[in-house]
Amino acid sequence: MMKEWGAAQVTEVLNVAQQALVDGARRLGIEDETMLVRKARAVGVHFTGAKRRSTAFFLDELALLARAAVQGVQAGRPRQLPFCTFNGGSDVFVDIGSKEIGIDVLRSLVGAERAETLHVGDQFTRTGNDLLARRACGTLWVDDPAETAVVLRELLSEMDARKS
């Protein structure tokens, strides 16, 4: 699937997303508090300013603006490039691909079925990067890495008990 993603289409989607992020930061008055980051298959902004109560809302707005811009440029195309926009808490990124695709690829590599797979994540909101994982397998929402460690210990303990 990923081999079918053309370089021109990837570049176009990232350019549109970048423009939406830059324009959105300017309109929200936070352009001096963001730093643009461009990667081969992602573009985003890191929030470099002091965290305020409104910061999360501004970052959500940037994620939604970028999503709408990418959806707009791809509207009506028979072959749309999969992407994910998300607010990571101190940054907003648009990635080519998604966790749904990543999970499906990993499952195929290890021969696991959807019912045998669990995704543990902390960003299942509309602007989170774990939301699309729900299409690929069962999911568990955690608050932080410490809770993930607890869940994994419990899961491994249960799996060990079933082997006995």
Tab-separated table of C-alpha atoms in Angstrom:
chain	number	residue	atom	x	y	z
A	1	MET	CA	0.000	0.000	0.000
A	2	MET	CA	2.644	2.551	1.044
A	3	LYS	CA	4.662	1.867	-2.122
A	4	GLU	CA	1.715	3.242	-4.106
A	5	TRP	CA	1.976	6.672	-2.501
A	6	GLY	CA	3.415	8.980	-5.154
A	7	ALA	CA	6.075	11.495	-4.175
A	8	ALA	CA	4.218	14.350	-5.888
A	9	GLN	CA	1.013	13.604	-3.973
A	10	VAL	CA	2.904	13.330	-0.660
A	11	THR	CA	4.618	16.669	-1.322
A	12	GLU	CA	1.329	18.330	-2.279
A	13	VAL	CA	-0.456	17.105	0.852
A	14	LEU	CA	2.415	18.190	3.107
A	15	ASN	CA	2.625	21.602	1.414
A	16	VAL	CA	-1.104	22.188	1.921
A	17	ALA	CA	-0.882	21.037	5.542
A	18	GLN	CA	2.151	23.251	6.171
A	19	GLN	CA	0.408	26.302	4.767
A	20	ALA	CA	-2.668	25.613	6.912
A	21	LEU	CA	-0.521	25.257	10.046
A	22	VAL	CA	1.456	28.448	9.355
A	23	ASP	CA	-1.642	30.465	8.418
A	24	GLY	CA	-3.566	29.090	11.398
A	25	ALA	CA	-0.784	29.957	13.849
A	26	ARG	CA	-0.679	33.481	12.422
A	27	ARG	CA	-4.469	33.923	12.672
A	28	LEU	CA	-4.452	32.605	16.241
A	29	GLY	CA	-1.647	35.002	17.178
A	30	ILE	CA	0.816	32.254	18.109
A	31	GLU	CA	3.130	32.295	15.083
A	32	ASP	CA	6.019	33.630	17.203
A	33	GLU	CA	5.483	30.720	19.600
A	34	THR	CA	5.677	27.938	17.021
A	35	MET	CA	8.546	26.314	15.161
A	36	LEU	CA	7.888	24.561	11.853
A	37	VAL	CA	9.206	21.006	11.438
A	38	ARG	CA	9.225	19.301	8.028
A	39	LYS	CA	10.035	15.630	7.549
A	40	ALA	CA	9.882	13.288	4.553
A	41	ARG	CA	6.312	12.167	5.360
A	42	ALA	CA	5.175	14.636	8.009
A	43	VAL	CA	4.926	18.322	8.755
A	44	GLY	CA	4.140	20.003	12.025
A	45	VAL	CA	4.664	22.844	14.431
A	46	HIS	CA	6.145	22.663	17.908
A	47	PHE	CA	4.635	25.093	20.396
A	48	THR	CA	7.584	26.893	21.998
A	49	GLY	CA	5.685	29.425	24.104
A	50	ALA	CA	4.647	29.314	27.727
A	51	LYS	CA	1.809	26.862	28.305
A	52	ARG	CA	-1.504	28.528	29.101
A	53	ARG	CA	-4.969	27.148	29.688
A	54	SER	CA	-5.801	28.015	26.077
A	55	THR	CA	-2.768	26.283	24.533
A	56	ALA	CA	-4.507	22.928	24.071
A	57	PHE	CA	-7.444	24.650	22.354
A	58	PHE	CA	-5.132	26.522	19.976
A	59	LEU	CA	-3.321	23.288	19.094
A	60	ASP	CA	-6.635	21.478	18.554
A	61	GLU	CA	-7.694	24.281	16.233
A	62	LEU	CA	-4.460	23.983	14.249
A	63	ALA	CA	-4.955	20.215	13.890
A	64	LEU	CA	-8.535	20.690	12.684
A	65	LEU	CA	-7.508	23.443	10.232
A	66	ALA	CA	-4.769	21.266	8.760
A	67	ARG	CA	-7.127	18.272	8.505
A	68	ALA	CA	-9.733	20.353	6.671
A	69	ALA	CA	-7.111	21.721	4.271
A	70	VAL	CA	-5.798	18.253	3.397
A	71	GLN	CA	-9.314	16.868	3.015
A	72	GLY	CA	-10.115	19.811	0.742
A	73	VAL	CA	-7.170	19.288	-1.576
A	74	GLN	CA	-7.967	15.573	-1.878
A	75	ALA	CA	-11.741	15.935	-2.271
A	76	GLY	CA	-13.131	14.120	-5.277
A	77	ARG	CA	-9.946	12.195	-6.019
A	78	PRO	CA	-10.406	8.484	-6.604
A	79	ARG	CA	-7.136	7.688	-4.815
A	80	GLN	CA	-6.735	9.724	-1.650
A	81	LEU	CA	-3.556	9.648	0.385
A	82	PRO	CA	-4.173	8.395	3.936
A	83	PHE	CA	-3.100	10.858	6.606
A	84	CYS	CA	-3.447	11.655	10.272
A	85	THR	CA	-3.563	15.078	11.928
A	86	PHE	CA	-3.014	15.265	15.650
A	87	ASN	CA	-2.380	17.477	18.642
A	88	GLY	CA	0.445	15.869	20.591
A	89	GLY	CA	0.132	18.238	23.559
A	90	SER	CA	3.038	20.504	22.662
A	91	ASP	CA	2.967	20.069	18.898
A	92	VAL	CA	0.625	19.490	15.980
A	93	PHE	CA	1.556	17.185	13.132
A	94	VAL	CA	0.150	15.915	9.871
A	95	ASP	CA	1.549	12.479	9.084
A	96	ILE	CA	1.232	10.570	5.860
A	97	GLY	CA	-0.329	7.255	6.882
A	98	SER	CA	-1.920	6.443	10.215
A	99	LYS	CA	-1.693	4.079	13.158
A	100	GLU	CA	-4.428	2.002	11.531
A	101	ILE	CA	-2.140	1.329	8.581
A	102	GLY	CA	0.873	0.778	10.823
A	103	ILE	CA	-0.979	-1.738	12.974
A	104	ASP	CA	-2.256	-3.607	9.919
A	105	VAL	CA	1.289	-3.827	8.514
A	106	LEU	CA	2.681	-5.073	11.838
A	107	ARG	CA	-0.119	-7.608	12.184
A	108	SER	CA	0.614	-8.977	8.712
A	109	LEU	CA	4.322	-9.290	9.542
A	110	VAL	CA	3.675	-11.358	12.675
A	111	GLY	CA	0.582	-13.189	11.403
A	112	ALA	CA	-1.782	-11.793	14.033
A	113	GLU	CA	-5.511	-11.304	13.563
A	114	ARG	CA	-7.329	-8.137	14.634
A	115	ALA	CA	-8.919	-10.007	17.537
A	116	GLU	CA	-5.433	-10.959	18.766
A	117	THR	CA	-4.095	-7.402	18.742
A	118	LEU	CA	-4.309	-4.653	21.340
A	119	HIS	CA	-3.266	-1.036	20.860
A	120	VAL	CA	-2.503	0.943	24.017
A	121	GLY	CA	-2.631	4.712	23.549
A	122	ASP	CA	-3.337	8.043	25.176
A	123	GLN	CA	-4.645	10.180	22.295
A	124	PHE	CA	-8.099	8.902	21.290
A	125	THR	CA	-9.749	12.316	20.969
A	126	ARG	CA	-10.774	13.833	17.609
A	127	THR	CA	-7.372	15.475	17.356
A	128	GLY	CA	-5.377	12.551	18.764
A	129	ASN	CA	-3.134	10.192	16.823
A	130	ASP	CA	-4.565	6.991	18.340
A	131	LEU	CA	-8.136	7.401	17.111
A	132	LEU	CA	-7.683	5.527	13.823
A	133	ALA	CA	-6.118	2.588	15.674
A	134	ARG	CA	-9.656	1.693	16.751
A	135	ARG	CA	-10.364	0.554	13.177
A	136	ALA	CA	-7.468	-1.926	13.239
A	137	CYS	CA	-7.804	-3.714	16.578
A	138	GLY	CA	-8.945	-3.531	20.155
A	139	THR	CA	-7.721	-0.472	22.025
A	140	LEU	CA	-7.017	0.567	25.579
A	141	TRP	CA	-6.901	4.233	26.609
A	142	VAL	CA	-4.257	5.132	29.189
A	143	ASP	CA	-3.182	8.438	30.709
A	144	ASP	CA	0.588	8.142	30.610
A	145	PRO	CA	3.588	5.807	30.189
A	146	ALA	CA	3.398	4.705	33.834
A	147	GLU	CA	-0.154	3.444	33.319
A	148	THR	CA	0.982	1.697	30.128
A	149	ALA	CA	3.647	-0.145	32.150
A	150	VAL	CA	1.043	-1.278	34.694
A	151	VAL	CA	-1.260	-2.525	31.937
A	152	LEU	CA	1.555	-4.404	30.219
A	153	ARG	CA	2.641	-6.068	33.475
A	154	GLU	CA	-0.946	-7.196	34.128
A	155	LEU	CA	-1.387	-8.430	30.567
A	156	LEU	CA	1.891	-10.378	30.582
A	157	SER	CA	1.045	-11.861	33.977
A	158	GLU	CA	-2.344	-13.025	32.659
A	159	MET	CA	-0.753	-14.470	29.526
A	160	ASP	CA	1.835	-16.332	31.619
A	161	ALA	CA	-0.909	-17.716	33.886
A	162	ARG	CA	-2.821	-19.038	30.861
A	163	LYS	CA	0.282	-20.856	29.599
A	164	SER	CA	0.537	-22.801	32.861
